[in-house]
Amino acid sequence: MNPHDEAVAFRARFGVAASVVVRAPGRVNLVGDHTDYTGGLVLPIAIDKATHVLAAPSDEPRIRCHARLYDDTFDIPIDITTCGELSQWQRYVAGVAIVLRSQGVPLRGADLWIGGNLPAGAGLGSSAALEVGVALALLTISDATMPPETLAQLCKQAENEHADAPCGIMDQMICLCAKANHAMRLDCTSLAHQAVPINSPDVAFVVIDSGVRHSIAAGGYAERRRECERALETIARHRHGISSLAELNVADLPECATQLDDVLFHRVSHVVTENERVRTASDALEAGDAAGVGALMVESHASLRDEYEVSCTELDEIVDLAMSVPGVYGARMTGGGFGGCAIALVREEAVDDLLVRCASVRPGGVRPNAFVARAVDGVQVDSVG
Ligand code: GLA
């Protein structure tokens, strides 16, 4: 739906014109997955697919909300405190309202209409885009503002506490703070972030959606988090004062191997080497070394597949397929895994070959949906009318 049609749909549903339009982009992560919740490093870009939240103030102390993607509507009091029987997508919206109010933000009643072209559950950061979009719509209508880092933390809190999804902070931060034509190197302990220029003029990012749907509210993601917590507890018995796996370096791994069981060692090995890959990849990206970034992406995929065990057959097949196309520098799964998308870094003239190859295969019986993604700015808020 184009922006004009979305505005028309808003008016048709609520009988007034939207006064705020928020465009909250999705993301792909170039390197650095399953490192954010242990305070490590990530290197995502925001992409040109976004969740749109259209909003108007209401005199009623309620939030009425319609999501086009789910063809579903709900209505909650503005002073809601728990999500009760709400469905999963409704919890993201209500959770944001609950958390903002718990911070003392005097929220006005609002009508919200949610659209855009970012698919849900594809591992493209759609939950964070929804949270950030709703938060900024509610804040704008209520004449309130907040620094992006604070807002990112509150959106994450909404997801952790009200949508039962134990996500980290990467998706909210890139949605809020991305810069066009740059990746963002983010330290998930301090939230310090730098825009890293993508200095290779002739490369493109191709996102390849496996069609396998995942939810981070499901078991595998939470289990990995718990494994990291257990590993840290064990390591801390030997190494006093350590407070996060992000404090470990590659040189510490042989010692960790003597302290941890096999599975926990592999998890830690992924986290430690992945943080190192982010450091090297951000330098390579800035230096215009696409081959260097690509090689790190391939290493990262192998580590997520073999050590962290969050890939799946379909994603592995897609990555192998992409790497068999001449001109593809690197490919890997991106995001939480267990399905969702892969990202490939591709020489521009090879993009069509890769898209054709993707259209010719059916990993797991599904034809992957591949598209070119541009690195765009973070969330945009427009007051209209
Ligand atoms: C999901 C979570 C993020 C991050 C990634 C894996 O996208 O929302 O916080 O943990 O998985 O890197």
Tab-separated table of C-alpha atoms and ligand atoms in Angstrom:
chain	number	residue	atom	x	y	z
A	1	MET	CA	0.000	0.000	0.000
A	2	ASN	CA	1.439	3.442	-0.840
A	3	PRO	CA	1.488	6.262	1.768
A	4	HIS	CA	-1.598	7.907	0.252
A	5	ASP	CA	-3.626	4.696	0.485
A	6	GLU	CA	-2.461	4.185	4.061
A	7	ALA	CA	-3.684	7.690	4.960
A	8	VAL	CA	-7.014	6.925	3.286
A	9	ALA	CA	-7.282	3.641	5.191
A	10	PHE	CA	-6.592	5.447	8.456
A	11	ARG	CA	-9.360	7.975	7.830
A	12	ALA	CA	-11.799	5.268	6.739
A	13	ARG	CA	-11.223	3.352	9.960
A	14	PHE	CA	-11.059	6.147	12.512
A	15	GLY	CA	-13.045	8.965	10.842
A	16	VAL	CA	-10.216	11.509	11.246
A	17	ALA	CA	-6.966	12.179	9.424
A	18	ALA	CA	-3.678	10.838	10.803
A	19	SER	CA	-1.553	13.626	12.261
A	20	VAL	CA	1.653	11.616	12.667
A	21	VAL	CA	3.321	9.101	10.370
A	22	VAL	CA	6.251	7.069	11.668
A	23	ARG	CA	8.368	4.917	9.354
A	24	ALA	CA	10.406	2.428	11.373
A	25	PRO	CA	12.849	0.396	9.247
A	26	GLY	CA	13.751	-3.250	9.560
A	27	ARG	CA	17.362	-4.380	9.657
A	28	VAL	CA	19.820	-6.956	8.528
A	29	ASN	CA	22.924	-7.645	10.523
A	30	LEU	CA	26.138	-7.956	8.491
A	31	VAL	CA	28.137	-9.686	11.238
A	32	GLY	CA	27.627	-10.088	14.994
A	33	ASP	CA	24.642	-12.328	15.720
A	34	HIS	CA	23.797	-13.693	19.144
A	35	THR	CA	26.265	-11.290	20.702
A	36	ASP	CA	24.001	-8.412	21.783
A	37	TYR	CA	22.469	-10.074	24.843
A	38	THR	CA	25.918	-10.836	26.230
A	39	GLY	CA	26.972	-7.199	25.840
A	40	GLY	CA	29.024	-7.779	22.672
A	41	LEU	CA	29.408	-6.108	19.290
A	42	VAL	CA	27.048	-6.027	16.302
A	43	LEU	CA	27.210	-4.489	12.803
A	44	PRO	CA	23.692	-4.052	11.384
A	45	ILE	CA	22.223	-1.817	8.662
A	46	ALA	CA	18.662	-0.497	8.518
A	47	ILE	CA	16.932	-1.540	5.285
A	48	ASP	CA	14.424	0.065	2.960
A	49	LYS	CA	11.512	-1.991	4.240
A	50	ALA	CA	9.666	-0.457	7.152
A	51	THR	CA	6.726	-0.709	9.490
A	52	HIS	CA	4.514	2.378	9.235
A	53	VAL	CA	2.545	3.637	12.202
A	54	LEU	CA	-0.070	6.294	11.436
A	55	ALA	CA	-1.577	8.007	14.451
A	56	ALA	CA	-4.012	10.653	15.620
A	57	PRO	CA	-4.743	11.882	19.146
A	58	SER	CA	-8.040	10.858	20.661
A	59	ASP	CA	-10.092	12.483	23.434
A	60	GLU	CA	-10.862	9.050	24.846
A	61	PRO	CA	-8.295	7.688	27.343
A	62	ARG	CA	-7.777	4.645	25.125
A	63	ILE	CA	-5.539	3.261	22.395
A	64	ARG	CA	-7.431	1.879	19.428
A	65	CYS	CA	-5.151	0.034	17.082
A	66	HIS	CA	-5.512	-1.704	13.728
A	67	ALA	CA	-2.772	-3.765	12.041
A	68	ARG	CA	-3.215	-4.307	8.329
A	69	LEU	CA	-0.810	-7.261	8.286
A	70	TYR	CA	-2.970	-9.201	10.737
A	71	ASP	CA	-6.270	-7.631	9.663
A	72	ASP	CA	-6.913	-7.281	13.373
A	73	THR	CA	-8.030	-4.481	15.680
A	74	PHE	CA	-7.953	-4.002	19.428
A	75	ASP	CA	-8.775	-1.349	21.932
A	76	ILE	CA	-7.124	-0.906	25.357
A	77	PRO	CA	-7.362	1.682	28.124
A	78	ILE	CA	-4.378	4.040	28.161
A	79	ASP	CA	-3.640	3.058	31.774
A	80	ILE	CA	-3.419	-0.672	30.964
A	81	THR	CA	-0.900	-2.400	33.256
A	82	THR	CA	-0.795	-6.009	32.004
A	83	CYS	CA	-1.349	-7.647	28.626
A	84	GLY	CA	-3.711	-10.351	29.887
A	85	GLU	CA	-5.337	-12.120	26.959
A	86	LEU	CA	-3.837	-9.965	24.204
A	87	SER	CA	-2.335	-11.734	21.173
A	88	GLN	CA	1.389	-11.634	20.370
A	89	TRP	CA	1.364	-8.612	18.021
A	90	GLN	CA	-1.016	-6.753	20.340
A	91	ARG	CA	1.425	-7.300	23.212
A	92	TYR	CA	4.152	-5.384	21.393
A	93	VAL	CA	1.859	-2.368	21.133
A	94	ALA	CA	0.358	-2.583	24.612
A	95	GLY	CA	3.761	-3.411	26.141
A	96	VAL	CA	5.207	-0.164	24.776
A	97	ALA	CA	2.319	1.860	26.244
A	98	ILE	CA	2.710	0.143	29.627
A	99	VAL	CA	6.449	0.759	29.761
A	100	LEU	CA	6.221	4.409	28.640
A	101	ARG	CA	3.584	5.128	31.289
A	102	SER	CA	5.646	3.347	33.927
A	103	GLN	CA	8.357	5.926	33.157
A	104	GLY	CA	5.898	8.707	33.944
A	105	VAL	CA	5.217	9.721	30.327
A	106	PRO	CA	1.726	11.288	30.342
A	107	LEU	CA	0.358	9.450	27.306
A	108	ARG	CA	-2.675	10.817	25.464
A	109	GLY	CA	-5.285	8.527	24.001
A	110	ALA	CA	-4.519	7.601	20.385
A	111	ASP	CA	-5.787	5.879	17.280
A	112	LEU	CA	-3.054	3.845	15.602
A	113	TRP	CA	-2.973	2.169	12.200
A	114	ILE	CA	-0.074	-0.142	11.434
A	115	GLY	CA	1.041	-0.938	7.891
A	116	GLY	CA	4.196	-0.760	5.793
A	117	ASN	CA	6.063	-3.456	3.886
A	118	LEU	CA	8.283	-5.110	6.475
A	119	PRO	CA	7.358	-8.799	6.792
A	120	ALA	CA	6.870	-10.120	10.341
A	121	GLY	CA	8.767	-13.132	11.699
A	122	ALA	CA	11.300	-13.122	8.858
A	123	GLY	CA	14.237	-12.177	11.094
A	124	LEU	CA	14.298	-8.605	9.764
A	125	GLY	CA	13.740	-6.835	13.071
A	126	SER	CA	9.980	-6.412	12.637
A	127	SER	CA	9.226	-6.620	16.372
A	128	ALA	CA	11.604	-3.774	17.154
A	129	ALA	CA	10.259	-1.734	14.221
A	130	LEU	CA	6.741	-2.150	15.586
A	131	GLU	CA	7.801	-1.171	19.111
A	132	VAL	CA	9.816	1.841	17.959
A	133	GLY	CA	7.083	2.956	15.556
A	134	VAL	CA	4.373	2.735	18.203
A	135	ALA	CA	6.558	4.384	20.864
A	136	LEU	CA	7.367	7.376	18.659
A	137	ALA	CA	3.760	7.712	17.512
A	138	LEU	CA	2.535	7.751	21.129
A	139	LEU	CA	5.309	10.114	22.275
A	140	THR	CA	4.739	12.546	19.394
A	141	ILE	CA	1.012	12.674	20.020
A	142	SER	CA	1.686	13.270	23.707
A	143	ASP	CA	4.288	16.023	23.004
A	144	ALA	CA	6.989	13.991	24.720
A	145	THR	CA	10.538	13.162	23.604
A	146	MET	CA	13.257	10.834	24.758
A	147	PRO	CA	16.899	10.168	23.795
A	148	PRO	CA	17.139	7.270	21.312
A	149	GLU	CA	19.242	5.091	23.625
A	150	THR	CA	16.627	5.401	26.398
A	151	LEU	CA	13.813	4.687	23.987
A	152	ALA	CA	15.650	1.629	22.618
A	153	GLN	CA	16.009	0.257	26.139
A	154	LEU	CA	12.337	0.855	26.918
A	155	CYS	CA	11.219	-0.845	23.704
A	156	LYS	CA	13.429	-3.817	24.525
A	157	GLN	CA	11.961	-3.861	28.030
A	158	ALA	CA	8.445	-3.880	26.538
A	159	GLU	CA	9.356	-6.897	24.403
A	160	ASN	CA	11.147	-8.754	27.235
A	161	GLU	CA	8.477	-8.156	29.868
A	162	HIS	CA	5.235	-8.058	27.911
A	163	ALA	CA	5.807	-10.160	24.765
A	164	ASP	CA	7.804	-12.925	26.467
A	165	ALA	CA	10.610	-12.476	23.959
A	166	PRO	CA	14.049	-12.282	25.563
A	167	CYS	CA	15.634	-10.208	22.752
A	168	GLY	CA	18.756	-8.066	23.027
A	169	ILE	CA	19.115	-4.366	22.124
A	170	MET	CA	20.474	-4.532	18.543
A	171	ASP	CA	17.232	-4.235	16.592
A	172	GLN	CA	15.823	-1.293	18.545
A	173	MET	CA	19.126	0.611	18.349
A	174	ILE	CA	19.610	0.211	14.594
A	175	CYS	CA	15.972	1.113	13.944
A	176	LEU	CA	16.413	4.338	15.931
A	177	CYS	CA	20.010	5.325	15.106
A	178	ALA	CA	20.860	4.064	11.597
A	179	LYS	CA	22.556	6.309	9.053
A	180	ALA	CA	21.994	5.852	5.305
A	181	ASN	CA	24.832	4.156	3.399
A	182	HIS	CA	26.462	3.183	6.679
A	183	ALA	CA	26.408	0.170	8.959
A	184	MET	CA	26.329	0.762	12.710
A	185	ARG	CA	28.974	-0.716	14.942
A	186	LEU	CA	27.298	-0.981	18.314
A	187	ASP	CA	28.750	-1.946	21.659
A	188	CYS	CA	25.789	-3.551	23.395
A	189	THR	CA	27.218	-2.948	26.885
A	190	SER	CA	27.739	0.818	26.671
A	191	LEU	CA	25.408	1.429	23.693
A	192	ALA	CA	28.244	3.471	22.159
A	193	HIS	CA	27.808	3.350	18.400
A	194	GLN	CA	29.648	4.536	15.314
A	195	ALA	CA	28.378	4.861	11.760
A	196	VAL	CA	30.710	2.795	9.562
A	197	PRO	CA	30.694	3.970	5.938
A	198	ILE	CA	30.077	1.305	3.321
A	199	ASN	CA	32.983	2.313	1.159
A	200	SER	CA	32.600	-0.108	-1.736
A	201	PRO	CA	30.637	1.695	-4.448
A	202	ASP	CA	29.965	-1.380	-6.564
A	203	VAL	CA	28.406	-3.735	-4.005
A	204	ALA	CA	24.826	-4.532	-3.092
A	205	PHE	CA	23.146	-6.336	-0.227
A	206	VAL	CA	20.755	-9.096	-1.215
A	207	VAL	CA	18.362	-10.396	1.436
A	208	ILE	CA	17.176	-13.946	0.849
A	209	ASP	CA	14.129	-14.922	2.884
A	210	SER	CA	14.047	-18.686	3.432
A	211	GLY	CA	10.312	-18.563	4.105
A	212	VAL	CA	10.909	-20.593	7.277
A	213	ARG	CA	9.205	-18.641	10.031
A	214	HIS	CA	10.537	-18.327	13.529
A	215	SER	CA	9.582	-16.548	16.690
A	216	ILE	CA	12.075	-15.529	19.308
A	217	ALA	CA	9.337	-16.084	21.865
A	218	ALA	CA	9.828	-19.787	20.951
A	219	GLY	CA	12.367	-21.966	22.791
A	220	GLY	CA	15.703	-21.997	20.931
A	221	TYR	CA	16.650	-18.356	21.396
A	222	ALA	CA	15.903	-18.357	25.133
A	223	GLU	CA	17.806	-21.618	25.531
A	224	ARG	CA	20.914	-20.047	23.942
A	225	ARG	CA	20.637	-17.093	26.323
A	226	ARG	CA	20.457	-19.442	29.291
A	227	GLU	CA	23.473	-21.376	28.030
A	228	CYS	CA	25.456	-18.133	27.855
A	229	GLU	CA	24.391	-17.275	31.408
A	230	ARG	CA	25.457	-20.701	32.655
A	231	ALA	CA	28.783	-20.398	30.831
A	232	LEU	CA	29.428	-16.995	32.400
A	233	GLU	CA	28.611	-18.322	35.883
A	234	THR	CA	31.071	-21.179	35.407
A	235	ILE	CA	33.838	-18.972	34.009
A	236	ALA	CA	33.300	-16.452	36.832
A	237	ARG	CA	34.136	-19.156	39.381
A	238	HIS	CA	37.658	-19.194	37.948
A	239	ARG	CA	37.969	-15.609	36.791
A	240	HIS	CA	36.749	-13.256	39.483
A	241	GLY	CA	35.206	-9.974	38.467
A	242	ILE	CA	34.116	-10.994	34.961
A	243	SER	CA	30.623	-9.631	34.342
A	244	SER	CA	30.012	-10.478	30.686
A	245	LEU	CA	31.206	-12.826	27.951
A	246	ALA	CA	32.115	-9.710	25.960
A	247	GLU	CA	35.141	-9.291	28.245
A	248	LEU	CA	36.714	-12.460	26.840
A	249	ASN	CA	39.179	-12.520	23.939
A	250	VAL	CA	40.128	-15.248	21.509
A	251	ALA	CA	43.298	-15.831	23.580
A	252	ASP	CA	41.096	-16.788	26.574
A	253	LEU	CA	39.375	-19.643	24.731
A	254	PRO	CA	41.874	-22.445	25.522
A	255	GLU	CA	41.390	-21.742	29.242
A	256	CYS	CA	37.582	-21.633	28.834
A	257	ALA	CA	37.787	-25.043	27.166
A	258	THR	CA	39.119	-26.516	30.419
A	259	GLN	CA	36.283	-24.957	32.447
A	260	LEU	CA	33.194	-25.588	30.331
A	261	ASP	CA	31.446	-28.675	29.003
A	262	ASP	CA	31.527	-29.170	25.247
A	263	VAL	CA	28.239	-27.490	24.411
A	264	LEU	CA	28.863	-24.412	26.559
A	265	PHE	CA	32.383	-24.105	25.190
A	266	HIS	CA	31.060	-24.039	21.616
A	267	ARG	CA	28.542	-21.326	22.544
A	268	VAL	CA	31.248	-19.183	24.144
A	269	SER	CA	33.604	-19.815	21.271
A	270	HIS	CA	30.977	-18.457	18.868
A	271	VAL	CA	30.349	-15.353	20.965
A	272	VAL	CA	34.039	-14.533	21.399
A	273	THR	CA	35.045	-15.105	17.781
A	274	GLU	CA	31.923	-13.281	16.530
A	275	ASN	CA	32.824	-10.164	18.532
A	276	GLU	CA	36.278	-10.329	16.968
A	277	ARG	CA	34.717	-10.675	13.505
A	278	VAL	CA	32.695	-7.498	14.079
A	279	ARG	CA	35.875	-5.590	14.910
A	280	THR	CA	37.629	-6.822	11.758
A	281	ALA	CA	34.568	-6.525	9.512
A	282	SER	CA	33.846	-2.911	10.441
A	283	ASP	CA	37.418	-1.958	9.550
A	284	ALA	CA	37.186	-3.916	6.284
A	285	LEU	CA	33.848	-2.284	5.408
A	286	GLU	CA	35.278	1.166	5.976
A	287	ALA	CA	38.376	0.282	3.947
A	288	GLY	CA	36.194	-0.779	0.995
A	289	ASP	CA	37.452	-4.363	1.322
A	290	ALA	CA	34.306	-6.213	0.218
A	291	ALA	CA	36.180	-9.516	-0.134
A	292	GLY	CA	37.395	-9.192	3.453
A	293	VAL	CA	33.880	-8.490	4.772
A	294	GLY	CA	32.501	-11.365	2.705
A	295	ALA	CA	35.027	-13.851	4.098
A	296	LEU	CA	34.059	-12.836	7.639
A	297	MET	CA	30.373	-13.286	6.806
A	298	VAL	CA	31.065	-16.833	5.652
A	299	GLU	CA	33.032	-17.559	8.848
A	300	SER	CA	30.222	-16.080	10.897
A	301	HIS	CA	27.659	-18.338	9.236
A	302	ALA	CA	29.784	-21.419	9.902
A	303	SER	CA	30.083	-20.418	13.555
A	304	LEU	CA	26.325	-19.804	13.931
A	305	ARG	CA	25.655	-23.145	12.225
A	306	ASP	CA	28.251	-25.356	13.911
A	307	GLU	CA	29.071	-23.756	17.255
A	308	TYR	CA	25.933	-21.831	18.172
A	309	GLU	CA	23.555	-24.191	16.296
A	310	VAL	CA	20.932	-21.597	15.365
A	311	SER	CA	20.863	-22.064	11.590
A	312	CYS	CA	18.624	-24.542	9.748
A	313	THR	CA	18.957	-26.698	6.631
A	314	GLU	CA	17.165	-24.182	4.417
A	315	LEU	CA	19.425	-21.282	5.471
A	316	ASP	CA	22.535	-23.436	5.042
A	317	GLU	CA	21.406	-24.379	1.528
A	318	ILE	CA	20.713	-20.748	0.672
A	319	VAL	CA	24.133	-19.648	1.894
A	320	ASP	CA	25.844	-22.443	-0.104
A	321	LEU	CA	23.817	-21.518	-3.160
A	322	ALA	CA	24.693	-17.824	-2.846
A	323	MET	CA	28.383	-18.635	-2.431
A	324	SER	CA	28.320	-20.704	-5.626
A	325	VAL	CA	27.392	-17.616	-7.683
A	326	PRO	CA	30.458	-15.785	-9.063
A	327	GLY	CA	30.622	-12.234	-7.707
A	328	VAL	CA	29.123	-13.048	-4.301
A	329	TYR	CA	31.652	-11.949	-1.665
A	330	GLY	CA	29.932	-13.495	1.322
A	331	ALA	CA	26.633	-14.778	2.695
A	332	ARG	CA	25.281	-15.747	6.087
A	333	MET	CA	22.111	-16.155	8.079
A	334	THR	CA	21.138	-12.934	9.834
A	335	GLY	CA	19.225	-12.270	13.050
A	336	GLY	CA	17.975	-14.834	15.539
A	337	GLY	CA	18.091	-17.797	13.131
A	338	PHE	CA	16.069	-21.035	13.190
A	339	GLY	CA	14.690	-19.752	9.870
A	340	GLY	CA	14.236	-16.223	8.588
A	341	CYS	CA	16.681	-14.581	6.206
A	342	ALA	CA	20.184	-14.786	4.848
A	343	ILE	CA	22.152	-11.753	3.685
A	344	ALA	CA	24.606	-11.763	0.811
A	345	LEU	CA	27.210	-9.145	-0.061
A	346	VAL	CA	27.356	-9.109	-3.826
A	347	ARG	CA	29.228	-7.353	-6.601
A	348	GLU	CA	26.553	-5.218	-8.259
A	349	GLU	CA	26.899	-6.844	-11.674
A	350	ALA	CA	26.264	-10.283	-10.098
A	351	VAL	CA	22.973	-9.331	-8.415
A	352	ASP	CA	20.762	-10.536	-11.262
A	353	ASP	CA	22.539	-13.899	-11.411
A	354	LEU	CA	21.987	-14.385	-7.697
A	355	LEU	CA	18.296	-13.431	-7.940
A	356	VAL	CA	17.794	-15.853	-10.832
A	357	ARG	CA	19.558	-18.660	-8.945
A	358	CYS	CA	17.401	-18.027	-5.860
A	359	ALA	CA	14.261	-18.219	-8.005
A	360	SER	CA	15.334	-21.625	-9.316
A	361	VAL	CA	15.638	-23.506	-6.010
A	362	ARG	CA	13.222	-24.760	-3.377
A	363	PRO	CA	15.058	-25.466	-0.120
A	364	GLY	CA	12.550	-27.200	2.155
A	365	GLY	CA	9.968	-27.024	-0.660
A	366	VAL	CA	9.712	-23.219	-0.534
A	367	ARG	CA	11.040	-20.794	-3.126
A	368	PRO	CA	13.145	-18.179	-1.298
A	369	ASN	CA	12.136	-14.565	-1.753
A	370	ALA	CA	15.249	-12.554	-2.621
A	371	PHE	CA	15.464	-8.777	-2.859
A	372	VAL	CA	18.079	-6.032	-2.917
A	373	ALA	CA	18.223	-3.991	0.286
A	374	ARG	CA	19.639	-0.474	0.618
A	375	ALA	CA	21.158	0.837	3.859
A	376	VAL	CA	18.815	3.656	4.912
A	377	ASP	CA	18.428	6.151	7.764
A	378	GLY	CA	16.775	5.117	11.016
A	379	VAL	CA	13.208	5.899	12.003
A	380	GLN	CA	11.482	8.946	10.460
A	381	VAL	CA	8.659	10.815	12.188
A	382	ASP	CA	6.506	13.192	10.129
A	383	SER	CA	3.780	15.398	11.511
A	384	VAL	CA	1.138	15.832	8.803
A	385	GLY	CA	-1.850	18.074	8.193
B	1	GLA	C1	16.982	-11.253	17.329
B	1	GLA	C2	16.984	-10.377	18.588
B	1	GLA	C3	18.253	-9.541	18.660
B	1	GLA	C4	19.508	-10.377	18.459
B	1	GLA	C5	19.363	-11.287	17.234
B	1	GLA	C6	20.521	-12.234	17.108
B	1	GLA	O1	16.892	-10.438	16.201
B	1	GLA	O2	15.861	-9.531	18.593
B	1	GLA	O3	18.295	-8.847	19.886
B	1	GLA	O4	19.782	-11.127	19.618
B	1	GLA	O5	18.161	-12.042	17.273
B	1	GLA	O6	21.673	-11.532	16.864
